[in-house]
Amino acid sequence: MLKYMNSHFLQQQLNIVYKKQIIKQIKKKIQNGNEFHLCLSQGAHKSLRMKKRLIKANKQNRPLPNWFRYRTDNTIRYNSKRRHWRRTKLNIN
């Protein structure tokens, strides 16, 4: 138990150090006047353009309807552009 607690404590300390390093980098870039894009996670505030792109990607990410599959002379069996939310990202900045 003590070994687990020590490793957990060390992991927390490493996370704190990592966050401090990121903050230092941001402050340095702001002081230099450089533009930068830091995307750690999806933000809560989205522009209308971003929302439209996300909505379109969400609509496209669905299986084929069965009536389309059952048509005669149909060779398309599945949606080849299907995207998993965790494996394949959209690369939207």
mmCIF file of C-alpha atoms in Angstrom:
data_model
loop_
_atom_site.group_PDB
_atom_site.id
_atom_site.type_symbol
_atom_site.label_atom_id
_atom_site.label_comp_id
_atom_site.label_asym_id
_atom_site.label_seq_id
_atom_site.Cartn_x
_atom_site.Cartn_y
_atom_site.Cartn_z
ATOM 1 C CA MET A 1 0.000 0.000 0.000
ATOM 2 C CA LEU A 2 2.822 2.354 0.871
ATOM 3 C CA LYS A 3 4.513 1.690 -2.469
ATOM 4 C CA TYR A 4 1.264 2.497 -4.312
ATOM 5 C CA MET A 5 0.773 5.708 -2.341
ATOM 6 C CA ASN A 6 4.330 6.812 -3.065
ATOM 7 C CA SER A 7 3.943 6.137 -6.787
ATOM 8 C CA HIS A 8 0.609 7.968 -6.825
ATOM 9 C CA PHE A 9 2.170 10.918 -5.005
ATOM 10 C CA LEU A 10 5.086 10.959 -7.460
ATOM 11 C CA GLN A 11 2.676 10.899 -10.400
ATOM 12 C CA GLN A 12 0.808 13.889 -8.975
ATOM 13 C CA GLN A 13 4.075 15.766 -8.487
ATOM 14 C CA LEU A 14 5.122 15.014 -12.065
ATOM 15 C CA ASN A 15 1.777 16.325 -13.340
ATOM 16 C CA ILE A 16 2.234 19.536 -11.356
ATOM 17 C CA VAL A 17 5.766 20.002 -12.700
ATOM 18 C CA TYR A 18 4.566 19.363 -16.260
ATOM 19 C CA LYS A 19 1.774 21.941 -15.925
ATOM 20 C CA LYS A 20 4.230 24.497 -14.531
ATOM 21 C CA GLN A 21 6.541 23.918 -17.507
ATOM 22 C CA ILE A 22 3.669 24.506 -19.930
ATOM 23 C CA ILE A 23 2.724 27.728 -18.129
ATOM 24 C CA LYS A 24 6.355 28.922 -18.301
ATOM 25 C CA GLN A 25 6.447 28.227 -22.041
ATOM 26 C CA ILE A 26 3.212 30.161 -22.565
ATOM 27 C CA LYS A 27 4.466 33.140 -20.552
ATOM 28 C CA LYS A 28 7.746 33.162 -22.472
ATOM 29 C CA LYS A 29 5.945 33.113 -25.823
ATOM 30 C CA ILE A 30 3.594 35.883 -24.713
ATOM 31 C CA GLN A 31 6.545 38.025 -23.592
ATOM 32 C CA ASN A 32 8.298 37.476 -26.937
ATOM 33 C CA GLY A 33 5.116 38.434 -28.802
ATOM 34 C CA ASN A 34 4.970 35.168 -30.758
ATOM 35 C CA GLU A 35 1.675 33.677 -31.828
ATOM 36 C CA PHE A 36 1.047 30.182 -30.585
ATOM 37 C CA HIS A 37 -1.704 27.576 -30.583
ATOM 38 C CA LEU A 38 -1.969 25.391 -27.519
ATOM 39 C CA CYS A 39 -4.783 22.864 -27.668
ATOM 40 C CA LEU A 40 -4.740 20.628 -24.597
ATOM 41 C CA SER A 41 -8.423 19.759 -24.847
ATOM 42 C CA GLN A 42 -11.577 20.884 -26.602
ATOM 43 C CA GLY A 43 -12.566 24.288 -25.288
ATOM 44 C CA ALA A 44 -16.048 25.209 -24.162
ATOM 45 C CA HIS A 45 -16.221 28.386 -26.257
ATOM 46 C CA LYS A 46 -16.513 27.572 -29.960
ATOM 47 C CA SER A 47 -16.986 29.844 -32.930
ATOM 48 C CA LEU A 48 -19.922 29.363 -35.283
ATOM 49 C CA ARG A 49 -17.602 28.073 -38.010
ATOM 50 C CA MET A 50 -16.161 25.455 -35.646
ATOM 51 C CA LYS A 51 -19.654 24.370 -34.559
ATOM 52 C CA LYS A 52 -20.793 23.967 -38.161
ATOM 53 C CA ARG A 53 -17.773 21.817 -39.012
ATOM 54 C CA LEU A 54 -18.294 19.639 -35.936
ATOM 55 C CA ILE A 55 -21.999 19.236 -36.745
ATOM 56 C CA LYS A 56 -21.224 18.254 -40.338
ATOM 57 C CA ALA A 57 -18.614 15.723 -39.200
ATOM 58 C CA ASN A 58 -21.110 14.302 -36.714
ATOM 59 C CA LYS A 59 -23.785 13.922 -39.412
ATOM 60 C CA GLN A 60 -21.371 12.202 -41.800
ATOM 61 C CA ASN A 61 -20.267 9.741 -39.142
ATOM 62 C CA ARG A 62 -23.084 7.201 -39.438
ATOM 63 C CA PRO A 63 -23.618 3.779 -41.004
ATOM 64 C CA LEU A 64 -25.294 3.253 -44.353
ATOM 65 C CA PRO A 65 -29.081 2.967 -44.255
ATOM 66 C CA ASN A 66 -30.325 -0.570 -44.777
ATOM 67 C CA TRP A 67 -32.621 0.345 -47.667
ATOM 68 C CA PHE A 68 -29.539 1.507 -49.563
ATOM 69 C CA ARG A 69 -27.780 -1.770 -48.829
ATOM 70 C CA TYR A 70 -30.706 -3.883 -50.007
ATOM 71 C CA ARG A 71 -30.962 -2.253 -53.428
ATOM 72 C CA THR A 72 -30.125 -4.491 -56.365
ATOM 73 C CA ASP A 73 -26.689 -4.190 -57.990
ATOM 74 C CA ASN A 74 -25.291 -2.416 -54.957
ATOM 75 C CA THR A 75 -21.612 -3.025 -54.205
ATOM 76 C CA ILE A 76 -21.302 -0.580 -51.286
ATOM 77 C CA ARG A 77 -21.628 -2.516 -48.049
ATOM 78 C CA TYR A 78 -20.430 -0.067 -45.385
ATOM 79 C CA ASN A 79 -19.388 3.539 -44.841
ATOM 80 C CA SER A 80 -15.638 3.572 -45.497
ATOM 81 C CA LYS A 81 -15.250 7.087 -44.065
ATOM 82 C CA ARG A 82 -16.626 6.140 -40.663
ATOM 83 C CA ARG A 83 -14.603 7.738 -37.846
ATOM 84 C CA HIS A 84 -14.114 6.674 -34.241
ATOM 85 C CA TRP A 85 -14.113 9.586 -31.799
ATOM 86 C CA ARG A 86 -10.976 8.445 -29.995
ATOM 87 C CA ARG A 87 -8.866 6.838 -32.729
ATOM 88 C CA THR A 88 -9.198 9.353 -35.576
ATOM 89 C CA LYS A 89 -9.276 13.062 -34.900
ATOM 90 C CA LEU A 90 -10.664 15.799 -37.157
ATOM 91 C CA ASN A 91 -7.590 18.112 -36.999
ATOM 92 C CA ILE A 92 -9.723 21.211 -36.489
ATOM 93 C CA ASN A 93 -7.859 24.125 -34.896
#
